[in-house]
């Protein structure tokens, strides 16, 4: 019976050990630890639990300060470290030196992805394609067949496409600033009951913009799928234009307020697929109200 208990304990130990990383502490000096990565990948700023191999419980939290080749230098955030302790990845949402003590269930090692994706935000850049759903309500002034000034209203909608590039700058461990430049189409078509649009009941506006955006993104969830919410502003410069509903001479530049959310699907530690849906609202005038819903997807590279 005693032999069976020992065999069971050994099996559990091997099972728990297999879920940790291969990286381990090779030296401790004060609040610094030297880590032998043993093939595992990490980034500056990532946090890890240190696992005591004799008890299979978490003993400390460390933060990576420097990475060079197969070695890394870490700083002890909380707890105690010793030679031979192994590393276990720590979720970004729990990164805090003031985190409450773990329960026994939390203290048990869990399966983690050692090299599959980043657990910290980094600067990145990428390309995006967009599908734009546009809408516009316009009050149109025209002259009837007798030369008398009249007014009519038109509700227009349509779709367009966009393509551009972005740069994301990591401000801290949860906020990112994005600069985005793109070519975007604003195409809408509608009708009126009167021949108000160049003597036609069909009204339209077709504009190609060079668009420049600035957004602030907040990441409440950082895992393989990083979720963000954000907002900002855009400056739109009309490069080409034609319209029967608007005065073309007045179409030049515009601004939009943008709000949205998205998902960064991490393919590995270097690349991810950015997907987002954003609502762009043009400041309303006395005669025109317009907006865009933009669905974007693309490819990005971490720096």
PDB file of C-alpha atoms in Angstrom:
ATOM      1  CA  UNK A   1       0.000   0.000   0.000  1.00  0.00           C
ATOM      2  CA  UNK A   2       2.846   2.340   0.877  1.00  0.00           C
ATOM      3  CA  UNK A   3       4.476   1.573  -2.478  1.00  0.00           C
ATOM      4  CA  UNK A   4       1.211   2.422  -4.282  1.00  0.00           C
ATOM      5  CA  UNK A   5       1.004   5.790  -2.496  1.00  0.00           C
ATOM      6  CA  UNK A   6       4.568   6.595  -3.480  1.00  0.00           C
ATOM      7  CA  UNK A   7       3.877   5.598  -7.084  1.00  0.00           C
ATOM      8  CA  UNK A   8       0.750   7.800  -7.166  1.00  0.00           C
ATOM      9  CA  UNK A   9       2.639  10.771  -5.735  1.00  0.00           C
ATOM     10  CA  UNK A  10       5.416  10.301  -8.286  1.00  0.00           C
ATOM     11  CA  UNK A  11       2.871  10.202 -11.134  1.00  0.00           C
ATOM     12  CA  UNK A  12       1.228  13.428  -9.952  1.00  0.00           C
ATOM     13  CA  UNK A  13       4.614  15.101  -9.655  1.00  0.00           C
ATOM     14  CA  UNK A  14       5.531  14.127 -13.210  1.00  0.00           C
ATOM     15  CA  UNK A  15       2.152  15.318 -14.472  1.00  0.00           C
ATOM     16  CA  UNK A  16       2.478  18.718 -12.815  1.00  0.00           C
ATOM     17  CA  UNK A  17       6.069  19.086 -13.944  1.00  0.00           C
ATOM     18  CA  UNK A  18       5.093  18.523 -17.557  1.00  0.00           C
ATOM     19  CA  UNK A  19       2.782  21.532 -17.502  1.00  0.00           C
ATOM     20  CA  UNK A  20       5.488  24.028 -16.554  1.00  0.00           C
ATOM     21  CA  UNK A  21       8.103  25.682 -18.739  1.00  0.00           C
ATOM     22  CA  UNK A  22      11.554  24.227 -19.306  1.00  0.00           C
ATOM     23  CA  UNK A  23      13.112  27.497 -18.099  1.00  0.00           C
ATOM     24  CA  UNK A  24      14.548  27.501 -14.583  1.00  0.00           C
ATOM     25  CA  UNK A  25      16.434  29.720 -12.137  1.00  0.00           C
ATOM     26  CA  UNK A  26      20.187  29.187 -12.277  1.00  0.00           C
ATOM     27  CA  UNK A  27      21.276  31.870  -9.788  1.00  0.00           C
ATOM     28  CA  UNK A  28      19.782  34.306  -7.269  1.00  0.00           C
ATOM     29  CA  UNK A  29      21.416  37.521  -6.064  1.00  0.00           C
ATOM     30  CA  UNK A  30      19.358  39.839  -3.895  1.00  0.00           C
ATOM     31  CA  UNK A  31      16.183  40.690  -5.806  1.00  0.00           C
ATOM     32  CA  UNK A  32      17.635  39.526  -9.132  1.00  0.00           C
ATOM     33  CA  UNK A  33      17.395  36.063 -10.665  1.00  0.00           C
ATOM     34  CA  UNK A  34      19.338  34.614 -13.572  1.00  0.00           C
ATOM     35  CA  UNK A  35      17.214  32.335 -15.725  1.00  0.00           C
ATOM     36  CA  UNK A  36      18.264  29.553 -18.073  1.00  0.00           C
ATOM     37  CA  UNK A  37      15.546  29.668 -20.775  1.00  0.00           C
ATOM     38  CA  UNK A  38      16.368  26.214 -22.132  1.00  0.00           C
ATOM     39  CA  UNK A  39      14.671  26.962 -25.459  1.00  0.00           C
ATOM     40  CA  UNK A  40      11.623  28.818 -24.099  1.00  0.00           C
ATOM     41  CA  UNK A  41      10.839  32.282 -25.489  1.00  0.00           C
ATOM     42  CA  UNK A  42      10.108  35.384 -23.436  1.00  0.00           C
ATOM     43  CA  UNK A  43       9.986  39.171 -23.747  1.00  0.00           C
ATOM     44  CA  UNK A  44      11.061  42.050 -21.524  1.00  0.00           C
ATOM     45  CA  UNK A  45       8.168  42.950 -19.231  1.00  0.00           C
ATOM     46  CA  UNK A  46       6.593  39.491 -19.056  1.00  0.00           C
ATOM     47  CA  UNK A  47       5.843  38.113 -15.605  1.00  0.00           C
ATOM     48  CA  UNK A  48       6.162  34.532 -14.397  1.00  0.00           C
ATOM     49  CA  UNK A  49       5.456  32.477 -11.328  1.00  0.00           C
ATOM     50  CA  UNK A  50       8.374  30.581  -9.802  1.00  0.00           C
ATOM     51  CA  UNK A  51       7.444  27.006  -8.922  1.00  0.00           C
ATOM     52  CA  UNK A  52       9.145  25.195  -6.060  1.00  0.00           C
ATOM     53  CA  UNK A  53       9.862  21.737  -7.561  1.00  0.00           C
ATOM     54  CA  UNK A  54       9.698  20.023  -4.167  1.00  0.00           C
ATOM     55  CA  UNK A  55       6.171  21.252  -3.358  1.00  0.00           C
ATOM     56  CA  UNK A  56       4.884  22.118  -6.862  1.00  0.00           C
ATOM     57  CA  UNK A  57       3.545  25.392  -5.425  1.00  0.00           C
ATOM     58  CA  UNK A  58       4.144  28.980  -6.453  1.00  0.00           C
ATOM     59  CA  UNK A  59       6.868  30.633  -4.439  1.00  0.00           C
ATOM     60  CA  UNK A  60       7.397  34.000  -6.169  1.00  0.00           C
ATOM     61  CA  UNK A  61       6.496  36.329  -9.017  1.00  0.00           C
ATOM     62  CA  UNK A  62       9.286  37.660 -11.237  1.00  0.00           C
ATOM     63  CA  UNK A  63       9.367  40.209 -14.054  1.00  0.00           C
ATOM     64  CA  UNK A  64      11.763  39.839 -16.994  1.00  0.00           C
ATOM     65  CA  UNK A  65      14.153  42.805 -17.241  1.00  0.00           C
ATOM     66  CA  UNK A  66      16.600  41.625 -19.893  1.00  0.00           C
ATOM     67  CA  UNK A  67      16.873  38.808 -22.441  1.00  0.00           C
ATOM     68  CA  UNK A  68      20.098  37.750 -24.117  1.00  0.00           C
ATOM     69  CA  UNK A  69      20.347  34.529 -26.066  1.00  0.00           C
ATOM     70  CA  UNK A  70      19.300  31.598 -23.912  1.00  0.00           C
ATOM     71  CA  UNK A  71      19.584  33.618 -20.690  1.00  0.00           C
ATOM     72  CA  UNK A  72      17.276  36.140 -19.058  1.00  0.00           C
ATOM     73  CA  UNK A  73      17.562  38.447 -16.065  1.00  0.00           C
ATOM     74  CA  UNK A  74      14.510  38.774 -13.863  1.00  0.00           C
ATOM     75  CA  UNK A  75      13.469  40.896 -10.906  1.00  0.00           C
ATOM     76  CA  UNK A  76      11.598  39.439  -7.940  1.00  0.00           C
ATOM     77  CA  UNK A  77       8.270  41.246  -7.616  1.00  0.00           C
ATOM     78  CA  UNK A  78       7.014  39.224  -4.667  1.00  0.00           C
ATOM     79  CA  UNK A  79       8.010  36.114  -2.762  1.00  0.00           C
ATOM     80  CA  UNK A  80      11.263  34.173  -2.530  1.00  0.00           C
ATOM     81  CA  UNK A  81      13.387  32.530  -5.210  1.00  0.00           C
ATOM     82  CA  UNK A  82      16.000  29.791  -5.154  1.00  0.00           C
ATOM     83  CA  UNK A  83      18.205  27.927  -7.602  1.00  0.00           C
ATOM     84  CA  UNK A  84      16.331  25.241  -9.503  1.00  0.00           C
ATOM     85  CA  UNK A  85      12.886  26.849  -9.298  1.00  0.00           C
ATOM     86  CA  UNK A  86      10.997  26.527 -12.593  1.00  0.00           C
ATOM     87  CA  UNK A  87       8.914  29.135 -14.429  1.00  0.00           C
ATOM     88  CA  UNK A  88       5.192  29.217 -15.128  1.00  0.00           C
ATOM     89  CA  UNK A  89       3.593  31.875 -17.362  1.00  0.00           C
ATOM     90  CA  UNK A  90       1.490  34.471 -15.584  1.00  0.00           C
ATOM     91  CA  UNK A  91      -1.622  35.938 -17.261  1.00  0.00           C
ATOM     92  CA  UNK A  92      -1.280  39.702 -18.013  1.00  0.00           C
ATOM     93  CA  UNK A  93      -4.618  40.473 -16.350  1.00  0.00           C
ATOM     94  CA  UNK A  94      -3.153  39.285 -13.059  1.00  0.00           C
ATOM     95  CA  UNK A  95       0.094  41.267 -13.321  1.00  0.00           C
ATOM     96  CA  UNK A  96       0.333  43.095 -10.038  1.00  0.00           C
ATOM     97  CA  UNK A  97       2.778  43.160  -7.189  1.00  0.00           C
ATOM     98  CA  UNK A  98      -0.204  43.644  -4.876  1.00  0.00           C
ATOM     99  CA  UNK A  99      -2.130  40.633  -6.147  1.00  0.00           C
ATOM    100  CA  UNK A 100      -3.947  38.767  -3.341  1.00  0.00           C
ATOM    101  CA  UNK A 101      -2.590  35.406  -2.166  1.00  0.00           C
ATOM    102  CA  UNK A 102      -3.643  32.471  -4.311  1.00  0.00           C
ATOM    103  CA  UNK A 103      -6.062  29.851  -3.135  1.00  0.00           C
ATOM    104  CA  UNK A 104      -4.812  26.237  -3.092  1.00  0.00           C
ATOM    105  CA  UNK A 105      -6.611  25.661  -6.391  1.00  0.00           C
ATOM    106  CA  UNK A 106      -4.874  28.678  -7.958  1.00  0.00           C
ATOM    107  CA  UNK A 107      -1.526  27.562  -6.571  1.00  0.00           C
ATOM    108  CA  UNK A 108      -1.577  24.364  -8.623  1.00  0.00           C
ATOM    109  CA  UNK A 109       0.414  24.639 -11.885  1.00  0.00           C
ATOM    110  CA  UNK A 110      -1.671  25.125 -15.028  1.00  0.00           C
ATOM    111  CA  UNK A 111      -0.952  24.385 -18.664  1.00  0.00           C
ATOM    112  CA  UNK A 112       0.437  27.485 -20.395  1.00  0.00           C
ATOM    113  CA  UNK A 113       1.593  28.393 -23.867  1.00  0.00           C
ATOM    114  CA  UNK A 114       5.319  29.026 -23.504  1.00  0.00           C
ATOM    115  CA  UNK A 115       6.118  30.190 -27.004  1.00  0.00           C
ATOM    116  CA  UNK A 116       2.813  30.535 -28.877  1.00  0.00           C
ATOM    117  CA  UNK A 117       2.003  34.214 -28.285  1.00  0.00           C
ATOM    118  CA  UNK A 118       2.982  37.382 -26.455  1.00  0.00           C
ATOM    119  CA  UNK A 119       1.706  38.096 -22.971  1.00  0.00           C
ATOM    120  CA  UNK A 120       2.713  41.779 -23.079  1.00  0.00           C
ATOM    121  CA  UNK A 121       1.834  44.593 -25.472  1.00  0.00           C
ATOM    122  CA  UNK A 122       4.560  45.653 -27.897  1.00  0.00           C
ATOM    123  CA  UNK A 123       4.911  48.213 -30.663  1.00  0.00           C
ATOM    124  CA  UNK A 124       3.683  46.831 -33.966  1.00  0.00           C
ATOM    125  CA  UNK A 125       2.730  47.771 -37.490  1.00  0.00           C
ATOM    126  CA  UNK A 126       0.488  46.279 -40.126  1.00  0.00           C
ATOM    127  CA  UNK A 127      -1.857  46.603 -43.075  1.00  0.00           C
ATOM    128  CA  UNK A 128      -5.656  46.674 -43.039  1.00  0.00           C
ATOM    129  CA  UNK A 129      -8.389  46.245 -45.607  1.00  0.00           C
ATOM    130  CA  UNK A 130     -11.791  47.723 -44.876  1.00  0.00           C
ATOM    131  CA  UNK A 131     -15.415  47.282 -45.921  1.00  0.00           C
ATOM    132  CA  UNK A 132     -17.337  50.544 -45.439  1.00  0.00           C
ATOM    133  CA  UNK A 133     -21.095  50.829 -44.960  1.00  0.00           C
ATOM    134  CA  UNK A 134     -21.968  54.488 -45.546  1.00  0.00           C
ATOM    135  CA  UNK A 135     -25.109  56.518 -44.901  1.00  0.00           C
ATOM    136  CA  UNK A 136     -26.104  60.134 -45.481  1.00  0.00           C
ATOM    137  CA  UNK A 137     -29.215  62.272 -44.984  1.00  0.00           C
ATOM    138  CA  UNK A 138     -29.199  65.512 -46.955  1.00  0.00           C
ATOM    139  CA  UNK A 139     -31.536  68.487 -47.353  1.00  0.00           C
ATOM    140  CA  UNK A 140     -31.218  69.602 -50.968  1.00  0.00           C
ATOM    141  CA  UNK A 141     -32.035  73.041 -52.326  1.00  0.00           C
ATOM    142  CA  UNK A 142     -32.955  73.177 -56.015  1.00  0.00           C
ATOM    143  CA  UNK A 143     -34.949  75.253 -58.516  1.00  0.00           C
ATOM    144  CA  UNK A 144     -38.053  73.868 -60.121  1.00  0.00           C
ATOM    145  CA  UNK A 145     -39.080  74.304 -63.747  1.00  0.00           C
ATOM    146  CA  UNK A 146     -40.356  77.808 -62.958  1.00  0.00           C
ATOM    147  CA  UNK A 147     -37.045  78.849 -61.377  1.00  0.00           C
ATOM    148  CA  UNK A 148     -38.479  78.911 -57.867  1.00  0.00           C
ATOM    149  CA  UNK A 149     -36.196  77.710 -55.057  1.00  0.00           C
ATOM    150  CA  UNK A 150     -37.452  74.504 -53.461  1.00  0.00           C
ATOM    151  CA  UNK A 151     -36.200  72.019 -50.851  1.00  0.00           C
ATOM    152  CA  UNK A 152     -36.187  68.219 -50.798  1.00  0.00           C
ATOM    153  CA  UNK A 153     -34.747  65.527 -48.551  1.00  0.00           C
ATOM    154  CA  UNK A 154     -32.811  62.426 -49.558  1.00  0.00           C
ATOM    155  CA  UNK A 155     -31.737  59.428 -47.489  1.00  0.00           C
ATOM    156  CA  UNK A 156     -28.781  57.705 -49.113  1.00  0.00           C
ATOM    157  CA  UNK A 157     -26.682  54.656 -48.352  1.00  0.00           C
ATOM    158  CA  UNK A 158     -23.995  52.582 -49.994  1.00  0.00           C
ATOM    159  CA  UNK A 159     -20.764  50.673 -49.554  1.00  0.00           C
ATOM    160  CA  UNK A 160     -17.115  51.210 -50.319  1.00  0.00           C
ATOM    161  CA  UNK A 161     -13.680  49.804 -49.646  1.00  0.00           C
ATOM    162  CA  UNK A 162     -10.542  50.997 -47.940  1.00  0.00           C
ATOM    163  CA  UNK A 163      -6.913  49.980 -47.626  1.00  0.00           C
ATOM    164  CA  UNK A 164      -4.148  51.352 -45.438  1.00  0.00           C
ATOM    165  CA  UNK A 165      -1.419  50.839 -42.877  1.00  0.00           C
ATOM    166  CA  UNK A 166      -1.081  51.452 -39.145  1.00  0.00           C
ATOM    167  CA  UNK A 167       1.492  51.770 -36.391  1.00  0.00           C
ATOM    168  CA  UNK A 168       0.634  50.806 -32.804  1.00  0.00           C
ATOM    169  CA  UNK A 169       2.673  52.312 -29.953  1.00  0.00           C
ATOM    170  CA  UNK A 170       2.402  50.563 -26.572  1.00  0.00           C
ATOM    171  CA  UNK A 171       1.935  53.292 -23.942  1.00  0.00           C
ATOM    172  CA  UNK A 172       1.835  50.860 -21.004  1.00  0.00           C
ATOM    173  CA  UNK A 173       0.681  47.307 -20.278  1.00  0.00           C
ATOM    174  CA  UNK A 174      -2.955  48.015 -21.242  1.00  0.00           C
ATOM    175  CA  UNK A 175      -3.048  51.138 -23.481  1.00  0.00           C
ATOM    176  CA  UNK A 176      -1.956  51.473 -27.115  1.00  0.00           C
ATOM    177  CA  UNK A 177      -1.939  54.531 -29.359  1.00  0.00           C
ATOM    178  CA  UNK A 178      -2.645  53.873 -33.043  1.00  0.00           C
ATOM    179  CA  UNK A 179      -1.865  55.991 -36.078  1.00  0.00           C
ATOM    180  CA  UNK A 180      -3.636  54.858 -39.245  1.00  0.00           C
ATOM    181  CA  UNK A 181      -3.523  56.154 -42.834  1.00  0.00           C
ATOM    182  CA  UNK A 182      -5.759  54.815 -45.606  1.00  0.00           C
ATOM    183  CA  UNK A 183      -7.534  55.391 -48.887  1.00  0.00           C
ATOM    184  CA  UNK A 184     -11.292  55.099 -48.293  1.00  0.00           C
ATOM    185  CA  UNK A 185     -14.398  55.285 -50.474  1.00  0.00           C
ATOM    186  CA  UNK A 186     -17.551  57.058 -49.349  1.00  0.00           C
ATOM    187  CA  UNK A 187     -20.261  56.018 -51.816  1.00  0.00           C
ATOM    188  CA  UNK A 188     -23.985  56.644 -51.238  1.00  0.00           C
ATOM    189  CA  UNK A 189     -27.062  56.600 -53.465  1.00  0.00           C
ATOM    190  CA  UNK A 190     -30.713  57.416 -52.788  1.00  0.00           C
ATOM    191  CA  UNK A 191     -33.791  59.031 -54.262  1.00  0.00           C
ATOM    192  CA  UNK A 192     -36.256  61.861 -53.705  1.00  0.00           C
ATOM    193  CA  UNK A 193     -39.847  62.375 -54.739  1.00  0.00           C
ATOM    194  CA  UNK A 194     -38.823  65.513 -56.618  1.00  0.00           C
ATOM    195  CA  UNK A 195     -36.264  65.995 -59.385  1.00  0.00           C
ATOM    196  CA  UNK A 196     -33.936  67.741 -56.938  1.00  0.00           C
ATOM    197  CA  UNK A 197     -30.565  66.243 -57.889  1.00  0.00           C
ATOM    198  CA  UNK A 198     -29.456  67.776 -61.190  1.00  0.00           C
ATOM    199  CA  UNK A 199     -33.040  67.455 -62.481  1.00  0.00           C
ATOM    200  CA  UNK A 200     -33.175  63.807 -61.411  1.00  0.00           C
ATOM    201  CA  UNK A 201     -34.865  61.950 -58.576  1.00  0.00           C
ATOM    202  CA  UNK A 202     -31.708  59.856 -58.107  1.00  0.00           C
ATOM    203  CA  UNK A 203     -29.169  61.441 -55.766  1.00  0.00           C
ATOM    204  CA  UNK A 204     -25.635  60.312 -55.028  1.00  0.00           C
ATOM    205  CA  UNK A 205     -22.236  61.186 -53.607  1.00  0.00           C
ATOM    206  CA  UNK A 206     -19.006  59.412 -54.531  1.00  0.00           C
ATOM    207  CA  UNK A 207     -15.906  60.563 -52.670  1.00  0.00           C
ATOM    208  CA  UNK A 208     -12.453  59.018 -52.289  1.00  0.00           C
ATOM    209  CA  UNK A 209     -10.677  60.179 -49.141  1.00  0.00           C
ATOM    210  CA  UNK A 210      -7.104  60.097 -47.932  1.00  0.00           C
ATOM    211  CA  UNK A 211      -7.895  59.385 -44.280  1.00  0.00           C
ATOM    212  CA  UNK A 212      -5.630  59.912 -41.267  1.00  0.00           C
ATOM    213  CA  UNK A 213      -6.745  58.554 -37.884  1.00  0.00           C
ATOM    214  CA  UNK A 214      -5.517  58.684 -34.317  1.00  0.00           C
ATOM    215  CA  UNK A 215      -6.974  56.208 -31.793  1.00  0.00           C
ATOM    216  CA  UNK A 216      -6.417  55.250 -28.177  1.00  0.00           C
ATOM    217  CA  UNK A 217      -7.031  51.537 -27.531  1.00  0.00           C
ATOM    218  CA  UNK A 218      -7.583  49.865 -24.155  1.00  0.00           C
ATOM    219  CA  UNK A 219      -6.923  46.124 -23.806  1.00  0.00           C
ATOM    220  CA  UNK A 220      -8.990  44.589 -20.964  1.00  0.00           C
ATOM    221  CA  UNK A 221      -8.166  41.047 -22.149  1.00  0.00           C
ATOM    222  CA  UNK A 222      -4.682  39.954 -23.190  1.00  0.00           C
ATOM    223  CA  UNK A 223      -4.364  36.339 -24.191  1.00  0.00           C
ATOM    224  CA  UNK A 224      -4.040  34.572 -27.514  1.00  0.00           C
ATOM    225  CA  UNK A 225      -7.059  36.673 -28.493  1.00  0.00           C
ATOM    226  CA  UNK A 226      -6.444  40.251 -27.312  1.00  0.00           C
ATOM    227  CA  UNK A 227      -9.647  42.293 -27.087  1.00  0.00           C
ATOM    228  CA  UNK A 228      -9.635  46.096 -27.229  1.00  0.00           C
ATOM    229  CA  UNK A 229     -12.024  49.039 -27.005  1.00  0.00           C
ATOM    230  CA  UNK A 230     -11.165  52.545 -28.110  1.00  0.00           C
ATOM    231  CA  UNK A 231     -11.916  55.831 -29.743  1.00  0.00           C
ATOM    232  CA  UNK A 232     -10.342  58.782 -31.494  1.00  0.00           C
ATOM    233  CA  UNK A 233     -10.607  61.170 -34.410  1.00  0.00           C
ATOM    234  CA  UNK A 234      -9.922  61.193 -38.114  1.00  0.00           C
ATOM    235  CA  UNK A 235      -9.021  63.812 -40.705  1.00  0.00           C
ATOM    236  CA  UNK A 236     -10.320  63.156 -44.234  1.00  0.00           C
ATOM    237  CA  UNK A 237      -8.966  64.833 -47.364  1.00  0.00           C
ATOM    238  CA  UNK A 238     -11.077  64.430 -50.522  1.00  0.00           C
ATOM    239  CA  UNK A 239      -8.911  63.278 -53.443  1.00  0.00           C
ATOM    240  CA  UNK A 240     -11.745  62.713 -55.931  1.00  0.00           C
ATOM    241  CA  UNK A 241     -15.421  63.628 -55.760  1.00  0.00           C
ATOM    242  CA  UNK A 242     -18.654  63.659 -57.703  1.00  0.00           C
ATOM    243  CA  UNK A 243     -22.141  64.311 -56.369  1.00  0.00           C
ATOM    244  CA  UNK A 244     -25.626  65.248 -57.482  1.00  0.00           C
ATOM    245  CA  UNK A 245     -26.795  65.700 -53.882  1.00  0.00           C
ATOM    246  CA  UNK A 246     -24.018  67.986 -52.611  1.00  0.00           C
ATOM    247  CA  UNK A 247     -22.258  71.068 -53.879  1.00  0.00           C
ATOM    248  CA  UNK A 248     -18.973  69.615 -55.144  1.00  0.00           C
ATOM    249  CA  UNK A 249     -17.092  72.869 -54.537  1.00  0.00           C
ATOM    250  CA  UNK A 250     -17.766  72.465 -50.813  1.00  0.00           C
ATOM    251  CA  UNK A 251     -16.349  68.921 -50.641  1.00  0.00           C
ATOM    252  CA  UNK A 252     -12.710  69.232 -49.582  1.00  0.00           C
ATOM    253  CA  UNK A 253     -11.830  68.123 -46.048  1.00  0.00           C
ATOM    254  CA  UNK A 254     -13.777  66.631 -43.194  1.00  0.00           C
ATOM    255  CA  UNK A 255     -13.356  65.249 -39.703  1.00  0.00           C
ATOM    256  CA  UNK A 256     -14.885  62.233 -37.996  1.00  0.00           C
ATOM    257  CA  UNK A 257     -15.203  60.950 -34.453  1.00  0.00           C
ATOM    258  CA  UNK A 258     -14.505  57.229 -34.313  1.00  0.00           C
ATOM    259  CA  UNK A 259     -15.469  54.600 -31.730  1.00  0.00           C
ATOM    260  CA  UNK A 260     -14.994  50.873 -31.920  1.00  0.00           C
ATOM    261  CA  UNK A 261     -13.548  47.632 -30.713  1.00  0.00           C
ATOM    262  CA  UNK A 262     -11.478  44.828 -32.065  1.00  0.00           C
ATOM    263  CA  UNK A 263      -9.568  41.619 -31.643  1.00  0.00           C
ATOM    264  CA  UNK A 264      -5.899  40.816 -32.197  1.00  0.00           C
ATOM    265  CA  UNK A 265      -5.648  37.114 -33.037  1.00  0.00           C
ATOM    266  CA  UNK A 266      -2.056  36.180 -32.250  1.00  0.00           C
ATOM    267  CA  UNK A 267      -0.666  33.642 -34.689  1.00  0.00           C
ATOM    268  CA  UNK A 268       2.716  33.480 -32.926  1.00  0.00           C
ATOM    269  CA  UNK A 269       5.044  35.822 -31.048  1.00  0.00           C
ATOM    270  CA  UNK A 270       5.783  37.891 -34.163  1.00  0.00           C
ATOM    271  CA  UNK A 271       2.528  38.082 -36.117  1.00  0.00           C
ATOM    272  CA  UNK A 272      -1.162  38.613 -35.466  1.00  0.00           C
ATOM    273  CA  UNK A 273      -4.402  39.182 -37.375  1.00  0.00           C
ATOM    274  CA  UNK A 274      -6.097  42.476 -36.411  1.00  0.00           C
ATOM    275  CA  UNK A 275      -9.889  42.541 -36.777  1.00  0.00           C
ATOM    276  CA  UNK A 276     -12.115  45.467 -35.790  1.00  0.00           C
ATOM    277  CA  UNK A 277     -15.465  47.161 -36.264  1.00  0.00           C
ATOM    278  CA  UNK A 278     -15.574  50.951 -35.987  1.00  0.00           C
ATOM    279  CA  UNK A 279     -18.247  53.624 -36.165  1.00  0.00           C
ATOM    280  CA  UNK A 280     -17.231  56.937 -37.755  1.00  0.00           C
ATOM    281  CA  UNK A 281     -19.536  59.897 -37.207  1.00  0.00           C
ATOM    282  CA  UNK A 282     -19.224  63.081 -39.257  1.00  0.00           C
ATOM    283  CA  UNK A 283     -20.043  66.301 -37.386  1.00  0.00           C
ATOM    284  CA  UNK A 284     -23.589  67.192 -38.455  1.00  0.00           C
ATOM    285  CA  UNK A 285     -24.300  70.409 -40.361  1.00  0.00           C
ATOM    286  CA  UNK A 286     -27.615  72.163 -40.935  1.00  0.00           C
ATOM    287  CA  UNK A 287     -28.181  70.222 -44.151  1.00  0.00           C
ATOM    288  CA  UNK A 288     -26.140  66.994 -43.993  1.00  0.00           C
ATOM    289  CA  UNK A 289     -25.739  64.098 -41.548  1.00  0.00           C
ATOM    290  CA  UNK A 290     -23.384  61.242 -42.419  1.00  0.00           C
ATOM    291  CA  UNK A 291     -21.730  58.221 -40.828  1.00  0.00           C
ATOM    292  CA  UNK A 292     -19.707  55.098 -41.659  1.00  0.00           C
ATOM    293  CA  UNK A 293     -19.509  51.626 -40.157  1.00  0.00           C
ATOM    294  CA  UNK A 294     -16.162  50.066 -41.049  1.00  0.00           C
ATOM    295  CA  UNK A 295     -15.181  46.403 -40.736  1.00  0.00           C
ATOM    296  CA  UNK A 296     -11.409  45.941 -40.931  1.00  0.00           C
ATOM    297  CA  UNK A 297      -9.065  42.965 -41.070  1.00  0.00           C
ATOM    298  CA  UNK A 298      -5.421  42.564 -41.992  1.00  0.00           C
ATOM    299  CA  UNK A 299      -1.994  41.332 -40.950  1.00  0.00           C
ATOM    300  CA  UNK A 300       0.454  42.778 -38.414  1.00  0.00           C
ATOM    301  CA  UNK A 301       4.035  42.365 -37.212  1.00  0.00           C
ATOM    302  CA  UNK A 302       5.302  42.872 -33.650  1.00  0.00           C
ATOM    303  CA  UNK A 303       8.525  44.864 -33.361  1.00  0.00           C
TER     304      UNK A 303
END
